[in-house]
Coordinates of C-alpha atoms in Angstrom, one line a residue:
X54 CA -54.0 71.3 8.5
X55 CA -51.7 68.2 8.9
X56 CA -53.5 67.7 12.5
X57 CA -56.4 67.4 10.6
X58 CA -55.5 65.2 8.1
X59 CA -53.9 63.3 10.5
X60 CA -57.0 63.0 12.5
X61 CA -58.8 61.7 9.2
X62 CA -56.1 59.4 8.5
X63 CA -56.6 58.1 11.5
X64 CA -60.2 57.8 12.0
X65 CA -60.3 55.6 8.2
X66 CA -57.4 53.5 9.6
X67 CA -60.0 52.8 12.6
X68 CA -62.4 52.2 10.1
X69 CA -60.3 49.7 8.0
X70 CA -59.2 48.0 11.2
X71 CA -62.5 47.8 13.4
X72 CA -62.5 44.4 15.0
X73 CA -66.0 44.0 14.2
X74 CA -64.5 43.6 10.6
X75 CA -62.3 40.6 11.3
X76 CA -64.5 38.7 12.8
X77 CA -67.2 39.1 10.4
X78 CA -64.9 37.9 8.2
X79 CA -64.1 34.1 10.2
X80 CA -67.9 34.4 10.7
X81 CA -69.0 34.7 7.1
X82 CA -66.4 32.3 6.4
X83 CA -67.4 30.0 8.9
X84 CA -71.3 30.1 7.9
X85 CA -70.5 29.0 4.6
X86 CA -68.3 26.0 5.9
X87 CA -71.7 25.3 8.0
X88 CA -73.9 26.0 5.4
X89 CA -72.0 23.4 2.6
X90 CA -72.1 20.8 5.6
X91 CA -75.4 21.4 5.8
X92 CA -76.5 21.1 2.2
X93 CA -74.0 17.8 2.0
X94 CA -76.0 16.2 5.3
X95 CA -79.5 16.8 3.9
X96 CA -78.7 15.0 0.4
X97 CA -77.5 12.2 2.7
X98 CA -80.1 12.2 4.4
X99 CA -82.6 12.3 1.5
X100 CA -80.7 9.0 0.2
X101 CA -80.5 7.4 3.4
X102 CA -84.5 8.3 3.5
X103 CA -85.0 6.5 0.3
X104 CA -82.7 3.6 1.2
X105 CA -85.0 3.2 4.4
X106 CA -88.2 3.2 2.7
X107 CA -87.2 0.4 0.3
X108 CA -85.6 -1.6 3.1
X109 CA -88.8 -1.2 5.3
X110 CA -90.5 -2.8 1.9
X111 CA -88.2 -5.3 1.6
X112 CA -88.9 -6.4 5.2
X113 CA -92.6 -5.9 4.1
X114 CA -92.4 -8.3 1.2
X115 CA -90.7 -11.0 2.9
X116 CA -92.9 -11.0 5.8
X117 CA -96.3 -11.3 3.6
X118 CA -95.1 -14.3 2.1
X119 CA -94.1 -15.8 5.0
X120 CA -97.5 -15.3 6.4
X121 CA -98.8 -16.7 3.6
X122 CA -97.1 -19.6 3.8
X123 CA -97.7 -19.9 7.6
X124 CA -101.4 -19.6 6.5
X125 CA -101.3 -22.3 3.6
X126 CA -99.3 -25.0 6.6
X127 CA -102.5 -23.7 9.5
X128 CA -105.3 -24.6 7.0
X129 CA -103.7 -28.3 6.3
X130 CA -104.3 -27.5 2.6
X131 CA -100.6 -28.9 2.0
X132 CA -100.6 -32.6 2.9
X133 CA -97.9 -33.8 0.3
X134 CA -95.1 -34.8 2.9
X135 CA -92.3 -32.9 0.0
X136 CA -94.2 -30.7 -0.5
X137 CA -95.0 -29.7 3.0
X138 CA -91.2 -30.2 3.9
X139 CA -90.6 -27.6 0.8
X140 CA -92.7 -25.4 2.9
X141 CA -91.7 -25.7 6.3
X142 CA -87.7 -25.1 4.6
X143 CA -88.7 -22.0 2.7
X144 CA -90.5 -20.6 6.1
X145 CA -87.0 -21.1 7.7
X146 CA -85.5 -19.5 4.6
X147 CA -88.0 -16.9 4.9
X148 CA -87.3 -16.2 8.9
X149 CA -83.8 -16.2 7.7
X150 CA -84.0 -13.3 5.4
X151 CA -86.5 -11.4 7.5
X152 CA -83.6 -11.3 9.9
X153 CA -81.2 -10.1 7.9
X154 CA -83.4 -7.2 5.7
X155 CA -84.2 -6.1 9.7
X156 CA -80.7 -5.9 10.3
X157 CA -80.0 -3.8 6.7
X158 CA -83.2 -1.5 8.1
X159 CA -81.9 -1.4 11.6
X160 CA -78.7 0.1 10.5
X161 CA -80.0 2.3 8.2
X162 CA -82.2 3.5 10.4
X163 CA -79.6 4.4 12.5
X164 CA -77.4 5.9 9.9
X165 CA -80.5 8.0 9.1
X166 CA -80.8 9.3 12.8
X167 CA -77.3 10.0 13.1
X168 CA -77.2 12.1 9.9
X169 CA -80.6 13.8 11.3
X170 CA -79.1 14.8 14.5
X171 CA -76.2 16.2 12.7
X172 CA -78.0 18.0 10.5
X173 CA -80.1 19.8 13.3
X174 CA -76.8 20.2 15.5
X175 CA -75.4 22.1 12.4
X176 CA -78.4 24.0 11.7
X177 CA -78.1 25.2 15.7
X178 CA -74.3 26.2 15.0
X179 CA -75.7 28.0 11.9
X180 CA -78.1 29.5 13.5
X181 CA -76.3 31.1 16.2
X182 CA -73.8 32.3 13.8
X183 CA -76.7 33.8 11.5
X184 CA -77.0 35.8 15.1
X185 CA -73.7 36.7 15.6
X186 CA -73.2 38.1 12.2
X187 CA -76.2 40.2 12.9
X188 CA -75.3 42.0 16.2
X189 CA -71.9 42.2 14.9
X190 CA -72.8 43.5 11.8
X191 CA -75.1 46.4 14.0
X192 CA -72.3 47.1 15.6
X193 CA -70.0 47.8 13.3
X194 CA -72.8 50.1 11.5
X195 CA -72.6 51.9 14.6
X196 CA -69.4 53.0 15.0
X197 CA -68.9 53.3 11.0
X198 CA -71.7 56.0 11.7
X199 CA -69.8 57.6 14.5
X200 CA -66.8 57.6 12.1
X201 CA -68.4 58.9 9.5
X202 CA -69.6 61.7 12.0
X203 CA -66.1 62.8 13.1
X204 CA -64.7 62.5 9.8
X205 CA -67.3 64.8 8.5
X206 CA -66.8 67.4 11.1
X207 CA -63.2 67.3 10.6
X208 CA -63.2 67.6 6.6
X209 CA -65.4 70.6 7.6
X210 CA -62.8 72.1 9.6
X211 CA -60.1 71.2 6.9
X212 CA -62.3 72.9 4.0
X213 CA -62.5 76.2 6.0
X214 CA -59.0 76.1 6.6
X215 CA -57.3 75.2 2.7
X216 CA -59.2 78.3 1.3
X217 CA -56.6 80.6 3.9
X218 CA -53.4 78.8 2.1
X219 CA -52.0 79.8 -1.0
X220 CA -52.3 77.4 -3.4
X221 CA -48.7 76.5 -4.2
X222 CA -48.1 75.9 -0.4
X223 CA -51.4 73.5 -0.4
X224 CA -50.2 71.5 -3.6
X225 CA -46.3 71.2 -1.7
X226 CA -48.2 69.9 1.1
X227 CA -50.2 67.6 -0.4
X228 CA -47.9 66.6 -2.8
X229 CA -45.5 65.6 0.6
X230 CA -48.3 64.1 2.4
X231 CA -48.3 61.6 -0.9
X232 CA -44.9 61.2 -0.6
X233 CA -43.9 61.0 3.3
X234 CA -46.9 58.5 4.6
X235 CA -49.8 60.9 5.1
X236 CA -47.1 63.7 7.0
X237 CA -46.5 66.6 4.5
X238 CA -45.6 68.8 7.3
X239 CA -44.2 68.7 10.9
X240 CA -43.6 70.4 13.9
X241 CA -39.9 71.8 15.0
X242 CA -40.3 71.3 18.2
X243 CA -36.8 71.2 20.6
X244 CA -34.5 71.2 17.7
X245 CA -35.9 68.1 16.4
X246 CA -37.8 67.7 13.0
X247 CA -41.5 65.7 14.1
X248 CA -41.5 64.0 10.9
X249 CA -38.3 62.4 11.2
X250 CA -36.7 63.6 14.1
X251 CA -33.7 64.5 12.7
X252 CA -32.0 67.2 15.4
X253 CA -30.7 70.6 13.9
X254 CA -27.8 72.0 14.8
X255 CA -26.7 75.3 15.8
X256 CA -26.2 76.6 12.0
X257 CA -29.2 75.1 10.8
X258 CA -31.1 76.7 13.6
X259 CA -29.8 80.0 13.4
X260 CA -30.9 79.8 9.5
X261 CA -34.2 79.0 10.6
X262 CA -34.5 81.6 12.8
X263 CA -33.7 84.4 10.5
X264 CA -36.3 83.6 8.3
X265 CA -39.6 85.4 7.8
X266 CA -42.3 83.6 9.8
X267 CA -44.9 83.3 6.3
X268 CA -41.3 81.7 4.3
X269 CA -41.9 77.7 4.2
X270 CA -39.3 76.2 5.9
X271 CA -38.1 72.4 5.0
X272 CA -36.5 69.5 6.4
X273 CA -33.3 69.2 4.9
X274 CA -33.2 65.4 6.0
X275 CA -36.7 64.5 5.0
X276 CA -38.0 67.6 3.4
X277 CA -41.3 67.9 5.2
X278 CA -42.8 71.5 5.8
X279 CA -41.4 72.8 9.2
X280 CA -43.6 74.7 11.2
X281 CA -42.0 76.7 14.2
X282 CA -43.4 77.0 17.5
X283 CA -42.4 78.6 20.3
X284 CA -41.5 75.3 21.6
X285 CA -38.9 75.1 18.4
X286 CA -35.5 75.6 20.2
X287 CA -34.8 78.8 18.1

């Protein structure tokens, strides 16, 4: 019985502990790092959309007056010598701002690129991690299924064997099993308790040897259910 239970304990420590866990774990918590990058990028890069579009009219607006100007100074409808001087400086004024709104757009343009290619380098990350998380999370299906499998076999086993124990010998054991770390009962094997491996001596022995073999015999260091062998040292 405790080999069994043992087993079990075992196989839902392995199933607590598989590694496919852990990392599932940095990986989830990694995707959403990604994924809140992500979300932050594409709002900048929705504003930085916006700010290029009204730059790129600026540019626009600036640049239809100046040709309008040009085209009033071609035709020689302006013959007023201030007056064509006032023109000929606002052109210069004009060519001056053109040159700075294309500098504004220029580096927002670039801004807006570098935010792009950030976003679709993080989208890649997130991508790959999306498949990552997948295969790991088959995996770890997988051997949960193969746990369940063994587990299942063995809590057959177990069930076949608690209906041969008398009931107040199954509720000590289980009751020891809560208190001792999963070990309600171990093997005397070469004079030495399993559970804590506390040695007997020669008295102690010899009191365990007279016993009946059906009488439960206990620990007297840790009080776990002895069970004798003929490996026991009696």
């Amino acid at each position: 019985m405790q080999e069994l239970d043992s087993k079990l304990d075992a196989l839902r420590h392995q199933a607590a502990n598989l590694p496919e866990v852990a990392e599932l774990k940095e990986l989830t918590a990694t995707r959403g790092e990604l994924d809140g990058r992500v979300r932050d990028l594409r709002v900048q890069v929705d504003d930085l959309t916006r700010e290029q579009r009204k730059a790129d009219a600026d540019v626009e607006q600036v640049r239809t007056r100046r040709v309008r100007d040009q085209q009033r100074l071609d035709s020689g409808a302006v013959s007023h010598p201030k007056e064509l001087q006032r023109l000929q400086q606002e052109m210069v004024s004009l060519d001056r701002r053109i040159a700075e709104l294309e500098d504004v757009e220029l580096e927002v343009m670039e801004k807006l690129e570098d935010a792009q290619q950030e976003v679709a380098t993080l989208e890649e990350q997130l991508a790959e991690t999306d498949r990552r998380i997948a295969e790991l999370t088959e995996a770890r299906d997988a051997r949960m299924a193969g746990l369940r499998e063994q587990a299942g076999t063995i809590r057959t086993d177990r069930a076949a064997k608690v209906g041969d124990m008398p009931a107040d010998l199954l509720a000590l054991y289980d009751r020891l099993r809560e208190q001792k770390g999963g070990v309600g009962a171990a093997l005397l094997r070469a004079r030495r308790c399993g559970g804590c491996s506390l040695e007997l001596n020669s008295a102690e022995l010899a009191d365990v040897a007279k016993k009946p073999s059906d009488e439960v015999v206990r620990c007297d260091e840790c009080g776990r259910i002895l069970v004798r062998t003929g490996e026991s040292g009696l």
